[in-house]
């Protein structure tokens, strides 16, 4: 099972916590490989800390992206400015992993895993370039004015997915030029972007993506029912969507913050 994270310097600390949740949910597996994509120039001590955390628990593979992503356009609306250019790193993954790799599960660094992901990883996908979960807040392609630049062929009622968890069908992704199509969209609409990479992915894969159950990228149960054990049993991947994160002292949902800090404490022990 191949799982990828992509992050810049600002999110390295949080990537550790996501990784720890993966490792604790998949003990005693010898087929787990973690692919970590970071910018060039990441300090060696940062890489060493990941090695110490992962060693003898999974295979670690490090990938490097050039700094071109830093100059790519970000959201133009003020309320979405918290989303950094690091979001674009995920788009480089299919071209940086080995060409014989056929499937990759990408996770954002504001997620925590609470269950076995092997069922998700083995999901049949046919000719879909990616599998994703319908977004819990942006409900459709036409929500809140719609995706900037969407053509007349795009139904405003069509489902819209969240890009924080992506099951990448790599041969189809590459064959259909998903990454290239996203970059074309970003260049054409740089002056009115909303959720830049996410809107791009939704347009480029429109009508072709595979919809996954919400438990694989839950962006709503965690705040609707904080501390509810039913939610904990149902959810396999919790995604703390939006500007308020569990590593912030004012995060309002104590149970989730406590779990996050528990994972962070274990990371501190392993990487000291």
PDB file of C-alpha atoms in Angstrom:
ATOM      1  CA  UNK A   1       0.000   0.000   0.000  1.00  0.00           C
ATOM      2  CA  UNK A   2       1.479   3.298  -1.145  1.00  0.00           C
ATOM      3  CA  UNK A   3       0.443   6.483   0.694  1.00  0.00           C
ATOM      4  CA  UNK A   4       1.722   9.951  -0.145  1.00  0.00           C
ATOM      5  CA  UNK A   5       1.919  13.282   1.641  1.00  0.00           C
ATOM      6  CA  UNK A   6       3.137  16.514   0.049  1.00  0.00           C
ATOM      7  CA  UNK A   7       4.085  19.490   2.192  1.00  0.00           C
ATOM      8  CA  UNK A   8       6.303  22.537   2.473  1.00  0.00           C
ATOM      9  CA  UNK A   9       8.306  23.674   5.503  1.00  0.00           C
ATOM     10  CA  UNK A  10       5.278  25.210   7.173  1.00  0.00           C
ATOM     11  CA  UNK A  11       3.394  21.920   7.293  1.00  0.00           C
ATOM     12  CA  UNK A  12       6.229  19.498   8.153  1.00  0.00           C
ATOM     13  CA  UNK A  13       5.264  19.399  11.836  1.00  0.00           C
ATOM     14  CA  UNK A  14       1.672  18.490  11.006  1.00  0.00           C
ATOM     15  CA  UNK A  15       2.748  15.883   8.458  1.00  0.00           C
ATOM     16  CA  UNK A  16       4.391  14.008  11.341  1.00  0.00           C
ATOM     17  CA  UNK A  17       1.037  13.708  13.084  1.00  0.00           C
ATOM     18  CA  UNK A  18      -0.775  12.447   9.993  1.00  0.00           C
ATOM     19  CA  UNK A  19       1.992   9.895   9.489  1.00  0.00           C
ATOM     20  CA  UNK A  20       1.787   8.764  13.097  1.00  0.00           C
ATOM     21  CA  UNK A  21      -1.953   8.180  12.736  1.00  0.00           C
ATOM     22  CA  UNK A  22      -1.280   6.086   9.612  1.00  0.00           C
ATOM     23  CA  UNK A  23       1.380   4.016  11.334  1.00  0.00           C
ATOM     24  CA  UNK A  24      -0.713   3.404  14.441  1.00  0.00           C
ATOM     25  CA  UNK A  25      -3.610   2.249  12.255  1.00  0.00           C
ATOM     26  CA  UNK A  26      -1.430  -0.163  10.243  1.00  0.00           C
ATOM     27  CA  UNK A  27       0.855  -1.985  12.670  1.00  0.00           C
ATOM     28  CA  UNK A  28       2.845  -5.080  11.682  1.00  0.00           C
ATOM     29  CA  UNK A  29       2.552  -4.469   7.930  1.00  0.00           C
ATOM     30  CA  UNK A  30       5.524  -4.962   5.664  1.00  0.00           C
ATOM     31  CA  UNK A  31       3.851  -3.618   2.506  1.00  0.00           C
ATOM     32  CA  UNK A  32       3.332  -0.002   3.612  1.00  0.00           C
ATOM     33  CA  UNK A  33       5.357   2.650   1.783  1.00  0.00           C
ATOM     34  CA  UNK A  34       5.113   6.339   2.630  1.00  0.00           C
ATOM     35  CA  UNK A  35       6.031   8.738  -0.169  1.00  0.00           C
ATOM     36  CA  UNK A  36       6.940  12.180   1.179  1.00  0.00           C
ATOM     37  CA  UNK A  37       7.145  15.022  -1.330  1.00  0.00           C
ATOM     38  CA  UNK A  38       8.851  18.190  -0.098  1.00  0.00           C
ATOM     39  CA  UNK A  39      10.483  21.252  -1.664  1.00  0.00           C
ATOM     40  CA  UNK A  40      14.178  21.251  -2.459  1.00  0.00           C
ATOM     41  CA  UNK A  41      16.362  22.537   0.342  1.00  0.00           C
ATOM     42  CA  UNK A  42      14.439  21.018   3.226  1.00  0.00           C
ATOM     43  CA  UNK A  43      16.879  20.905   6.131  1.00  0.00           C
ATOM     44  CA  UNK A  44      18.527  17.493   6.696  1.00  0.00           C
ATOM     45  CA  UNK A  45      17.448  17.466  10.346  1.00  0.00           C
ATOM     46  CA  UNK A  46      13.812  17.633   9.206  1.00  0.00           C
ATOM     47  CA  UNK A  47      14.259  14.647   6.903  1.00  0.00           C
ATOM     48  CA  UNK A  48      16.114  12.753   9.632  1.00  0.00           C
ATOM     49  CA  UNK A  49      13.204  13.285  12.004  1.00  0.00           C
ATOM     50  CA  UNK A  50      10.848  11.606   9.542  1.00  0.00           C
ATOM     51  CA  UNK A  51      13.259   8.722   9.128  1.00  0.00           C
ATOM     52  CA  UNK A  52      13.414   8.200  12.897  1.00  0.00           C
ATOM     53  CA  UNK A  53       9.649   8.214  13.163  1.00  0.00           C
ATOM     54  CA  UNK A  54       9.036   5.793  10.300  1.00  0.00           C
ATOM     55  CA  UNK A  55      12.016   3.395  10.519  1.00  0.00           C
ATOM     56  CA  UNK A  56      11.109  -0.261  11.089  1.00  0.00           C
ATOM     57  CA  UNK A  57       7.386   0.604  10.894  1.00  0.00           C
ATOM     58  CA  UNK A  58       7.089   1.277   7.143  1.00  0.00           C
ATOM     59  CA  UNK A  59       9.201   2.075   4.107  1.00  0.00           C
ATOM     60  CA  UNK A  60       9.992   5.762   3.618  1.00  0.00           C
ATOM     61  CA  UNK A  61      10.642   7.279   0.205  1.00  0.00           C
ATOM     62  CA  UNK A  62      11.497  10.959  -0.204  1.00  0.00           C
ATOM     63  CA  UNK A  63      10.663  12.971  -3.303  1.00  0.00           C
ATOM     64  CA  UNK A  64      11.715  16.516  -4.143  1.00  0.00           C
ATOM     65  CA  UNK A  65       9.876  19.229  -6.045  1.00  0.00           C
ATOM     66  CA  UNK A  66      11.545  22.309  -7.430  1.00  0.00           C
ATOM     67  CA  UNK A  67      10.519  25.727  -6.150  1.00  0.00           C
ATOM     68  CA  UNK A  68       8.341  26.581  -9.135  1.00  0.00           C
ATOM     69  CA  UNK A  69       5.184  25.882  -7.140  1.00  0.00           C
ATOM     70  CA  UNK A  70       5.899  28.875  -4.890  1.00  0.00           C
ATOM     71  CA  UNK A  71       5.172  31.334  -7.708  1.00  0.00           C
ATOM     72  CA  UNK A  72       1.887  29.713  -8.696  1.00  0.00           C
ATOM     73  CA  UNK A  73      -1.278  31.759  -8.078  1.00  0.00           C
ATOM     74  CA  UNK A  74      -3.241  31.409  -4.848  1.00  0.00           C
ATOM     75  CA  UNK A  75      -6.887  32.117  -4.055  1.00  0.00           C
ATOM     76  CA  UNK A  76      -8.048  35.637  -4.831  1.00  0.00           C
ATOM     77  CA  UNK A  77     -10.812  35.682  -2.216  1.00  0.00           C
ATOM     78  CA  UNK A  78      -9.585  36.855   1.191  1.00  0.00           C
ATOM     79  CA  UNK A  79     -11.361  34.135   3.162  1.00  0.00           C
ATOM     80  CA  UNK A  80      -9.403  31.441   1.306  1.00  0.00           C
ATOM     81  CA  UNK A  81      -5.975  33.064   1.609  1.00  0.00           C
ATOM     82  CA  UNK A  82      -5.022  30.662   4.413  1.00  0.00           C
ATOM     83  CA  UNK A  83      -4.490  27.991   1.714  1.00  0.00           C
ATOM     84  CA  UNK A  84      -0.802  28.180   0.797  1.00  0.00           C
ATOM     85  CA  UNK A  85       0.895  27.415  -2.513  1.00  0.00           C
ATOM     86  CA  UNK A  86       1.987  24.125  -0.958  1.00  0.00           C
ATOM     87  CA  UNK A  87      -1.403  22.789  -2.099  1.00  0.00           C
ATOM     88  CA  UNK A  88       0.057  22.403  -5.592  1.00  0.00           C
ATOM     89  CA  UNK A  89       2.660  19.846  -4.569  1.00  0.00           C
ATOM     90  CA  UNK A  90       0.149  16.999  -4.787  1.00  0.00           C
ATOM     91  CA  UNK A  91      -0.222  17.618  -8.519  1.00  0.00           C
ATOM     92  CA  UNK A  92       3.435  16.675  -9.095  1.00  0.00           C
ATOM     93  CA  UNK A  93       3.200  13.273  -7.400  1.00  0.00           C
ATOM     94  CA  UNK A  94       2.109  11.164 -10.403  1.00  0.00           C
ATOM     95  CA  UNK A  95       5.168  12.279 -12.380  1.00  0.00           C
ATOM     96  CA  UNK A  96       7.644  11.894  -9.517  1.00  0.00           C
ATOM     97  CA  UNK A  97       6.834   8.417  -8.227  1.00  0.00           C
ATOM     98  CA  UNK A  98       8.241   5.456 -10.211  1.00  0.00           C
ATOM     99  CA  UNK A  99       6.419   4.874 -13.517  1.00  0.00           C
ATOM    100  CA  UNK A 100       5.567   1.287 -12.586  1.00  0.00           C
ATOM    101  CA  UNK A 101       3.546   2.449  -9.582  1.00  0.00           C
ATOM    102  CA  UNK A 102      -0.122   2.156 -10.530  1.00  0.00           C
ATOM    103  CA  UNK A 103      -1.944   3.437  -7.457  1.00  0.00           C
ATOM    104  CA  UNK A 104      -1.249   6.085  -4.846  1.00  0.00           C
ATOM    105  CA  UNK A 105      -3.336   7.314  -1.924  1.00  0.00           C
ATOM    106  CA  UNK A 106      -2.727  10.991  -1.211  1.00  0.00           C
ATOM    107  CA  UNK A 107      -3.593  12.553   2.169  1.00  0.00           C
ATOM    108  CA  UNK A 108      -3.516  16.188   3.248  1.00  0.00           C
ATOM    109  CA  UNK A 109      -1.493  17.017   6.364  1.00  0.00           C
ATOM    110  CA  UNK A 110      -4.561  18.202   8.270  1.00  0.00           C
ATOM    111  CA  UNK A 111      -5.993  14.687   8.315  1.00  0.00           C
ATOM    112  CA  UNK A 112      -5.722  11.914  10.870  1.00  0.00           C
ATOM    113  CA  UNK A 113      -6.328   8.261  10.101  1.00  0.00           C
ATOM    114  CA  UNK A 114      -8.410   6.167  12.473  1.00  0.00           C
ATOM    115  CA  UNK A 115      -8.866   2.908  10.606  1.00  0.00           C
ATOM    116  CA  UNK A 116      -7.448   0.410   8.123  1.00  0.00           C
ATOM    117  CA  UNK A 117      -7.063   1.976   4.674  1.00  0.00           C
ATOM    118  CA  UNK A 118      -6.463  -1.241   2.759  1.00  0.00           C
ATOM    119  CA  UNK A 119     -10.108  -1.471   1.685  1.00  0.00           C
ATOM    120  CA  UNK A 120      -9.895   2.001   0.203  1.00  0.00           C
ATOM    121  CA  UNK A 121      -6.587   1.325  -1.509  1.00  0.00           C
ATOM    122  CA  UNK A 122      -7.958  -1.800  -3.201  1.00  0.00           C
ATOM    123  CA  UNK A 123     -11.074  -0.076  -4.550  1.00  0.00           C
ATOM    124  CA  UNK A 124     -11.772  -0.922  -8.244  1.00  0.00           C
ATOM    125  CA  UNK A 125     -11.619   2.312 -10.238  1.00  0.00           C
ATOM    126  CA  UNK A 126     -11.978   1.315 -13.879  1.00  0.00           C
ATOM    127  CA  UNK A 127     -11.132   4.278 -16.113  1.00  0.00           C
ATOM    128  CA  UNK A 128     -11.516   6.924 -13.406  1.00  0.00           C
ATOM    129  CA  UNK A 129      -8.299   8.941 -12.962  1.00  0.00           C
ATOM    130  CA  UNK A 130      -9.017   9.492  -9.290  1.00  0.00           C
ATOM    131  CA  UNK A 131     -11.320   8.584  -6.443  1.00  0.00           C
ATOM    132  CA  UNK A 132     -12.481  11.236  -3.989  1.00  0.00           C
ATOM    133  CA  UNK A 133     -15.199  12.102  -1.493  1.00  0.00           C
ATOM    134  CA  UNK A 134     -17.901  14.636  -2.185  1.00  0.00           C
ATOM    135  CA  UNK A 135     -17.138  17.864  -0.346  1.00  0.00           C
ATOM    136  CA  UNK A 136     -19.192  18.466   2.801  1.00  0.00           C
ATOM    137  CA  UNK A 137     -19.410  22.226   2.309  1.00  0.00           C
ATOM    138  CA  UNK A 138     -19.070  22.965  -1.420  1.00  0.00           C
ATOM    139  CA  UNK A 139     -21.949  20.729  -2.340  1.00  0.00           C
ATOM    140  CA  UNK A 140     -21.976  21.018  -6.116  1.00  0.00           C
ATOM    141  CA  UNK A 141     -20.141  22.491  -9.093  1.00  0.00           C
ATOM    142  CA  UNK A 142     -22.500  25.481  -8.962  1.00  0.00           C
ATOM    143  CA  UNK A 143     -22.268  26.130  -5.215  1.00  0.00           C
ATOM    144  CA  UNK A 144     -21.612  29.760  -4.186  1.00  0.00           C
ATOM    145  CA  UNK A 145     -21.351  31.027  -7.717  1.00  0.00           C
ATOM    146  CA  UNK A 146     -19.751  27.925  -9.159  1.00  0.00           C
ATOM    147  CA  UNK A 147     -16.254  27.011 -10.244  1.00  0.00           C
ATOM    148  CA  UNK A 148     -14.592  29.976 -11.979  1.00  0.00           C
ATOM    149  CA  UNK A 149     -14.209  29.227 -15.665  1.00  0.00           C
ATOM    150  CA  UNK A 150     -16.601  26.276 -15.775  1.00  0.00           C
ATOM    151  CA  UNK A 151     -18.034  25.906 -19.269  1.00  0.00           C
ATOM    152  CA  UNK A 152     -21.623  25.342 -20.343  1.00  0.00           C
ATOM    153  CA  UNK A 153     -21.038  21.577 -20.422  1.00  0.00           C
ATOM    154  CA  UNK A 154     -20.585  21.548 -16.616  1.00  0.00           C
ATOM    155  CA  UNK A 155     -23.832  20.962 -14.755  1.00  0.00           C
ATOM    156  CA  UNK A 156     -24.238  23.217 -11.734  1.00  0.00           C
ATOM    157  CA  UNK A 157     -25.892  20.280  -9.938  1.00  0.00           C
ATOM    158  CA  UNK A 158     -22.990  17.899 -10.496  1.00  0.00           C
ATOM    159  CA  UNK A 159     -21.195  16.715  -7.334  1.00  0.00           C
ATOM    160  CA  UNK A 160     -17.981  18.457  -6.307  1.00  0.00           C
ATOM    161  CA  UNK A 161     -15.211  16.615  -4.473  1.00  0.00           C
ATOM    162  CA  UNK A 162     -12.700  17.570  -1.824  1.00  0.00           C
ATOM    163  CA  UNK A 163      -9.064  17.086  -2.851  1.00  0.00           C
ATOM    164  CA  UNK A 164      -7.689  16.424   0.651  1.00  0.00           C
ATOM    165  CA  UNK A 165      -7.875  12.666   0.060  1.00  0.00           C
ATOM    166  CA  UNK A 166      -7.223  11.420  -3.459  1.00  0.00           C
ATOM    167  CA  UNK A 167      -7.007   7.816  -4.597  1.00  0.00           C
ATOM    168  CA  UNK A 168      -4.873   8.256  -7.696  1.00  0.00           C
ATOM    169  CA  UNK A 169      -5.266   5.786 -10.545  1.00  0.00           C
ATOM    170  CA  UNK A 170      -1.833   6.654 -11.878  1.00  0.00           C
ATOM    171  CA  UNK A 171      -1.898   5.136 -15.406  1.00  0.00           C
ATOM    172  CA  UNK A 172      -5.215   6.829 -16.207  1.00  0.00           C
ATOM    173  CA  UNK A 173      -4.196  10.068 -14.473  1.00  0.00           C
ATOM    174  CA  UNK A 174      -1.065  10.253 -16.618  1.00  0.00           C
ATOM    175  CA  UNK A 175      -2.760   9.089 -19.820  1.00  0.00           C
ATOM    176  CA  UNK A 176      -5.524  11.695 -19.557  1.00  0.00           C
ATOM    177  CA  UNK A 177      -3.157  14.511 -18.566  1.00  0.00           C
ATOM    178  CA  UNK A 178      -4.793  15.476 -15.291  1.00  0.00           C
ATOM    179  CA  UNK A 179      -1.778  17.403 -13.986  1.00  0.00           C
ATOM    180  CA  UNK A 180      -1.249  19.236 -17.260  1.00  0.00           C
ATOM    181  CA  UNK A 181      -4.938  20.082 -17.471  1.00  0.00           C
ATOM    182  CA  UNK A 182      -4.859  21.549 -13.969  1.00  0.00           C
ATOM    183  CA  UNK A 183      -1.901  23.775 -14.822  1.00  0.00           C
ATOM    184  CA  UNK A 184      -3.663  24.992 -17.963  1.00  0.00           C
ATOM    185  CA  UNK A 185      -6.713  25.912 -15.898  1.00  0.00           C
ATOM    186  CA  UNK A 186      -4.617  27.763 -13.315  1.00  0.00           C
ATOM    187  CA  UNK A 187      -2.840  29.789 -15.980  1.00  0.00           C
ATOM    188  CA  UNK A 188      -6.087  30.708 -17.705  1.00  0.00           C
ATOM    189  CA  UNK A 189      -7.942  31.757 -14.542  1.00  0.00           C
ATOM    190  CA  UNK A 190      -5.141  32.997 -12.281  1.00  0.00           C
ATOM    191  CA  UNK A 191      -6.957  36.267 -11.582  1.00  0.00           C
ATOM    192  CA  UNK A 192     -10.141  34.768 -10.141  1.00  0.00           C
ATOM    193  CA  UNK A 193      -9.183  31.569  -8.356  1.00  0.00           C
ATOM    194  CA  UNK A 194     -11.233  30.247  -5.462  1.00  0.00           C
ATOM    195  CA  UNK A 195     -10.003  26.801  -4.340  1.00  0.00           C
ATOM    196  CA  UNK A 196      -7.230  26.729  -6.947  1.00  0.00           C
ATOM    197  CA  UNK A 197      -6.039  23.128  -7.192  1.00  0.00           C
ATOM    198  CA  UNK A 198      -9.352  21.677  -6.039  1.00  0.00           C
ATOM    199  CA  UNK A 199     -11.435  23.562  -8.587  1.00  0.00           C
ATOM    200  CA  UNK A 200      -8.907  22.617 -11.263  1.00  0.00           C
ATOM    201  CA  UNK A 201      -9.072  18.924 -10.375  1.00  0.00           C
ATOM    202  CA  UNK A 202     -12.871  18.993 -10.354  1.00  0.00           C
ATOM    203  CA  UNK A 203     -13.022  20.526 -13.819  1.00  0.00           C
ATOM    204  CA  UNK A 204     -10.310  18.382 -15.381  1.00  0.00           C
ATOM    205  CA  UNK A 205     -11.826  15.141 -14.067  1.00  0.00           C
ATOM    206  CA  UNK A 206     -15.451  16.264 -14.481  1.00  0.00           C
ATOM    207  CA  UNK A 207     -17.736  13.308 -15.159  1.00  0.00           C
ATOM    208  CA  UNK A 208     -14.889  10.809 -14.809  1.00  0.00           C
ATOM    209  CA  UNK A 209     -13.947  10.695 -11.113  1.00  0.00           C
ATOM    210  CA  UNK A 210     -14.967   7.844  -8.809  1.00  0.00           C
ATOM    211  CA  UNK A 211     -17.030   8.873  -5.774  1.00  0.00           C
ATOM    212  CA  UNK A 212     -15.956   7.380  -2.444  1.00  0.00           C
ATOM    213  CA  UNK A 213     -17.953   7.083   0.763  1.00  0.00           C
ATOM    214  CA  UNK A 214     -17.648  10.013   3.171  1.00  0.00           C
ATOM    215  CA  UNK A 215     -15.868   7.941   5.819  1.00  0.00           C
ATOM    216  CA  UNK A 216     -12.712   8.109   3.684  1.00  0.00           C
ATOM    217  CA  UNK A 217     -12.520  11.908   3.976  1.00  0.00           C
ATOM    218  CA  UNK A 218     -14.852  13.091   6.673  1.00  0.00           C
ATOM    219  CA  UNK A 219     -15.093  16.870   6.804  1.00  0.00           C
ATOM    220  CA  UNK A 220     -18.361  17.197   8.669  1.00  0.00           C
ATOM    221  CA  UNK A 221     -19.015  14.550  11.354  1.00  0.00           C
ATOM    222  CA  UNK A 222     -16.085  15.715  13.450  1.00  0.00           C
ATOM    223  CA  UNK A 223     -17.701  19.072  14.130  1.00  0.00           C
ATOM    224  CA  UNK A 224     -21.368  18.077  13.986  1.00  0.00           C
ATOM    225  CA  UNK A 225     -20.958  15.442  16.685  1.00  0.00           C
ATOM    226  CA  UNK A 226     -17.737  16.180  18.593  1.00  0.00           C
ATOM    227  CA  UNK A 227     -16.856  13.275  20.816  1.00  0.00           C
ATOM    228  CA  UNK A 228     -19.714  11.108  19.538  1.00  0.00           C
ATOM    229  CA  UNK A 229     -18.418   7.496  19.533  1.00  0.00           C
ATOM    230  CA  UNK A 230     -20.639   6.690  16.552  1.00  0.00           C
ATOM    231  CA  UNK A 231     -18.660   9.140  14.443  1.00  0.00           C
ATOM    232  CA  UNK A 232     -15.349   7.680  15.645  1.00  0.00           C
ATOM    233  CA  UNK A 233     -16.402   4.179  14.619  1.00  0.00           C
ATOM    234  CA  UNK A 234     -17.672   5.289  11.239  1.00  0.00           C
ATOM    235  CA  UNK A 235     -14.870   7.580  10.146  1.00  0.00           C
ATOM    236  CA  UNK A 236     -11.618   6.171   8.734  1.00  0.00           C
ATOM    237  CA  UNK A 237     -10.034   9.521   7.801  1.00  0.00           C
ATOM    238  CA  UNK A 238     -10.888  12.738   9.625  1.00  0.00           C
ATOM    239  CA  UNK A 239     -10.124  15.944   7.728  1.00  0.00           C
ATOM    240  CA  UNK A 240      -9.980  19.211   9.659  1.00  0.00           C
ATOM    241  CA  UNK A 241     -11.111  21.397   6.818  1.00  0.00           C
ATOM    242  CA  UNK A 242     -10.950  25.175   7.015  1.00  0.00           C
ATOM    243  CA  UNK A 243      -8.761  27.709   8.836  1.00  0.00           C
ATOM    244  CA  UNK A 244      -9.283  26.319  12.364  1.00  0.00           C
ATOM    245  CA  UNK A 245      -7.007  23.366  13.088  1.00  0.00           C
ATOM    246  CA  UNK A 246      -6.616  21.021  16.081  1.00  0.00           C
ATOM    247  CA  UNK A 247      -3.036  22.174  16.706  1.00  0.00           C
ATOM    248  CA  UNK A 248      -4.341  25.662  17.484  1.00  0.00           C
ATOM    249  CA  UNK A 249      -5.056  26.447  21.125  1.00  0.00           C
ATOM    250  CA  UNK A 250      -8.509  27.850  20.378  1.00  0.00           C
ATOM    251  CA  UNK A 251      -9.702  24.802  18.433  1.00  0.00           C
ATOM    252  CA  UNK A 252     -13.178  24.333  19.919  1.00  0.00           C
ATOM    253  CA  UNK A 253     -13.596  20.554  19.875  1.00  0.00           C
ATOM    254  CA  UNK A 254     -11.695  19.213  22.858  1.00  0.00           C
ATOM    255  CA  UNK A 255     -11.937  15.502  22.104  1.00  0.00           C
ATOM    256  CA  UNK A 256     -10.360  15.865  18.686  1.00  0.00           C
ATOM    257  CA  UNK A 257      -7.723  18.262  19.963  1.00  0.00           C
ATOM    258  CA  UNK A 258      -6.797  15.783  22.713  1.00  0.00           C
ATOM    259  CA  UNK A 259      -6.374  12.978  20.178  1.00  0.00           C
ATOM    260  CA  UNK A 260      -4.279  15.241  17.981  1.00  0.00           C
ATOM    261  CA  UNK A 261      -2.027  16.249  20.869  1.00  0.00           C
ATOM    262  CA  UNK A 262      -1.685  12.607  21.900  1.00  0.00           C
ATOM    263  CA  UNK A 263      -0.358  11.772  18.438  1.00  0.00           C
ATOM    264  CA  UNK A 264       1.916  14.830  18.492  1.00  0.00           C
ATOM    265  CA  UNK A 265       3.325  13.754  21.857  1.00  0.00           C
ATOM    266  CA  UNK A 266       4.215  10.330  20.493  1.00  0.00           C
ATOM    267  CA  UNK A 267       5.921  11.981  17.502  1.00  0.00           C
ATOM    268  CA  UNK A 268       8.006  14.095  19.898  1.00  0.00           C
ATOM    269  CA  UNK A 269       9.202  10.941  21.681  1.00  0.00           C
ATOM    270  CA  UNK A 270      10.139   9.197  18.452  1.00  0.00           C
ATOM    271  CA  UNK A 271      11.970  12.118  16.878  1.00  0.00           C
ATOM    272  CA  UNK A 272      13.805  13.506  19.924  1.00  0.00           C
TER     273      UNK A 272
END
